Amino acid sequence: MPIPREISEELQRRRFAEHRDAERDKRWDYVRTALQCWGWCIAGLALIAWSMHATDYGFARAAFWAGIGVGNAGIIFSILALYRRGEARGDW
């Protein structure tokens, strides 16, 4: 038995609204992750820049490697968190 036209159109409108909301959430998540990646990059570069101005060789070396670690690890974890949230949302 076919679905009546009014019910079919209502279902189409509802599914379109759900799809629009899901796409908005996904885009916002991408923007949020991009901003987080920029933040981690800036934090890592700030530590590296501080290492260039440090007068103690040990502190400078530690700050340099901390900058490398903070920048790279922060970006990697942000992207992995994006993937995990996308999996939970059903994006892929």
PDB file of C-alpha atoms in Angstrom, residues 1-74:
ATOM      1  CA  MET A   1       0.000   0.000   0.000  1.00  0.00           C
ATOM      2  CA  PRO A   2       1.576   3.327  -1.022  1.00  0.00           C
ATOM      3  CA  ILE A   3       2.124   6.152   1.418  1.00  0.00           C
ATOM      4  CA  PRO A   4      -0.313   9.059   0.991  1.00  0.00           C
ATOM      5  CA  ARG A   5       1.161  12.121  -0.730  1.00  0.00           C
ATOM      6  CA  GLU A   6       0.736  14.443   2.280  1.00  0.00           C
ATOM      7  CA  ILE A   7       2.601  12.071   4.597  1.00  0.00           C
ATOM      8  CA  SER A   8       5.324  11.518   2.005  1.00  0.00           C
ATOM      9  CA  GLU A   9       5.877  15.264   1.579  1.00  0.00           C
ATOM     10  CA  GLU A  10       5.941  15.771   5.348  1.00  0.00           C
ATOM     11  CA  LEU A  11       8.563  13.026   5.695  1.00  0.00           C
ATOM     12  CA  GLN A  12      10.630  14.632   2.929  1.00  0.00           C
ATOM     13  CA  ARG A  13      10.512  18.036   4.647  1.00  0.00           C
ATOM     14  CA  ARG A  14      11.464  16.509   7.988  1.00  0.00           C
ATOM     15  CA  ARG A  15      14.385  14.548   6.512  1.00  0.00           C
ATOM     16  CA  PHE A  16      15.616  17.627   4.644  1.00  0.00           C
ATOM     17  CA  ALA A  17      15.576  19.659   7.873  1.00  0.00           C
ATOM     18  CA  GLU A  18      17.462  16.874   9.698  1.00  0.00           C
ATOM     19  CA  HIS A  19      20.022  16.725   6.885  1.00  0.00           C
ATOM     20  CA  ARG A  20      20.493  20.503   6.969  1.00  0.00           C
ATOM     21  CA  ASP A  21      21.047  20.429  10.736  1.00  0.00           C
ATOM     22  CA  ALA A  22      23.510  17.531  10.445  1.00  0.00           C
ATOM     23  CA  GLU A  23      25.501  19.350   7.744  1.00  0.00           C
ATOM     24  CA  ARG A  24      25.582  22.504   9.877  1.00  0.00           C
ATOM     25  CA  ASP A  25      26.891  20.530  12.849  1.00  0.00           C
ATOM     26  CA  LYS A  26      29.532  18.889  10.676  1.00  0.00           C
ATOM     27  CA  ARG A  27      30.713  22.215   9.218  1.00  0.00           C
ATOM     28  CA  TRP A  28      30.884  23.791  12.672  1.00  0.00           C
ATOM     29  CA  ASP A  29      32.929  20.821  13.891  1.00  0.00           C
ATOM     30  CA  TYR A  30      35.364  21.296  10.982  1.00  0.00           C
ATOM     31  CA  VAL A  31      35.718  25.007  11.774  1.00  0.00           C
ATOM     32  CA  ARG A  32      36.215  24.285  15.459  1.00  0.00           C
ATOM     33  CA  THR A  33      38.900  21.704  14.673  1.00  0.00           C
ATOM     34  CA  ALA A  34      40.660  24.093  12.283  1.00  0.00           C
ATOM     35  CA  LEU A  35      40.720  26.764  15.002  1.00  0.00           C
ATOM     36  CA  GLN A  36      42.090  24.254  17.486  1.00  0.00           C
ATOM     37  CA  CYS A  37      44.821  23.268  15.026  1.00  0.00           C
ATOM     38  CA  TRP A  38      45.749  26.943  14.568  1.00  0.00           C
ATOM     39  CA  GLY A  39      45.869  27.335  18.345  1.00  0.00           C
ATOM     40  CA  TRP A  40      48.174  24.341  18.783  1.00  0.00           C
ATOM     41  CA  CYS A  41      50.370  25.581  15.960  1.00  0.00           C
ATOM     42  CA  ILE A  42      50.664  29.021  17.538  1.00  0.00           C
ATOM     43  CA  ALA A  43      51.394  27.503  20.964  1.00  0.00           C
ATOM     44  CA  GLY A  44      54.139  25.339  19.485  1.00  0.00           C
ATOM     45  CA  LEU A  45      55.640  28.242  17.557  1.00  0.00           C
ATOM     46  CA  ALA A  46      55.559  30.411  20.680  1.00  0.00           C
ATOM     47  CA  LEU A  47      57.571  27.816  22.574  1.00  0.00           C
ATOM     48  CA  ILE A  48      60.041  27.507  19.711  1.00  0.00           C
ATOM     49  CA  ALA A  49      60.367  31.288  19.525  1.00  0.00           C
ATOM     50  CA  TRP A  50      60.919  31.427  23.280  1.00  0.00           C
ATOM     51  CA  SER A  51      63.669  28.831  22.922  1.00  0.00           C
ATOM     52  CA  MET A  52      65.521  31.166  20.554  1.00  0.00           C
ATOM     53  CA  HIS A  53      65.531  33.904  23.197  1.00  0.00           C
ATOM     54  CA  ALA A  54      66.468  31.752  26.185  1.00  0.00           C
ATOM     55  CA  THR A  55      69.984  32.284  27.473  1.00  0.00           C
ATOM     56  CA  ASP A  56      70.362  28.884  29.144  1.00  0.00           C
ATOM     57  CA  TYR A  57      71.118  26.127  26.646  1.00  0.00           C
ATOM     58  CA  GLY A  58      69.210  23.485  28.640  1.00  0.00           C
ATOM     59  CA  PHE A  59      66.046  25.556  28.904  1.00  0.00           C
ATOM     60  CA  ALA A  60      66.274  26.537  25.253  1.00  0.00           C
ATOM     61  CA  ARG A  61      66.619  22.940  24.159  1.00  0.00           C
ATOM     62  CA  ALA A  62      63.717  21.852  26.386  1.00  0.00           C
ATOM     63  CA  ALA A  63      61.503  24.681  25.111  1.00  0.00           C
ATOM     64  CA  PHE A  64      62.341  23.838  21.500  1.00  0.00           C
ATOM     65  CA  TRP A  65      61.408  20.174  21.872  1.00  0.00           C
ATOM     66  CA  ALA A  66      58.349  21.083  23.919  1.00  0.00           C
ATOM     67  CA  GLY A  67      57.257  23.378  21.086  1.00  0.00           C
ATOM     68  CA  ILE A  68      57.692  20.583  18.566  1.00  0.00           C
ATOM     69  CA  GLY A  69      55.776  18.175  20.787  1.00  0.00           C
ATOM     70  CA  VAL A  70      52.975  20.570  21.710  1.00  0.00           C
ATOM     71  CA  GLY A  71      52.444  21.730  18.147  1.00  0.00           C
ATOM     72  CA  ASN A  72      52.481  18.324  16.474  1.00  0.00           C
ATOM     73  CA  ALA A  73      50.700  16.366  19.201  1.00  0.00           C
ATOM     74  CA  GLY A  74      47.989  19.001  19.588  1.00  0.00           C
TER      75      GLY A  74
END
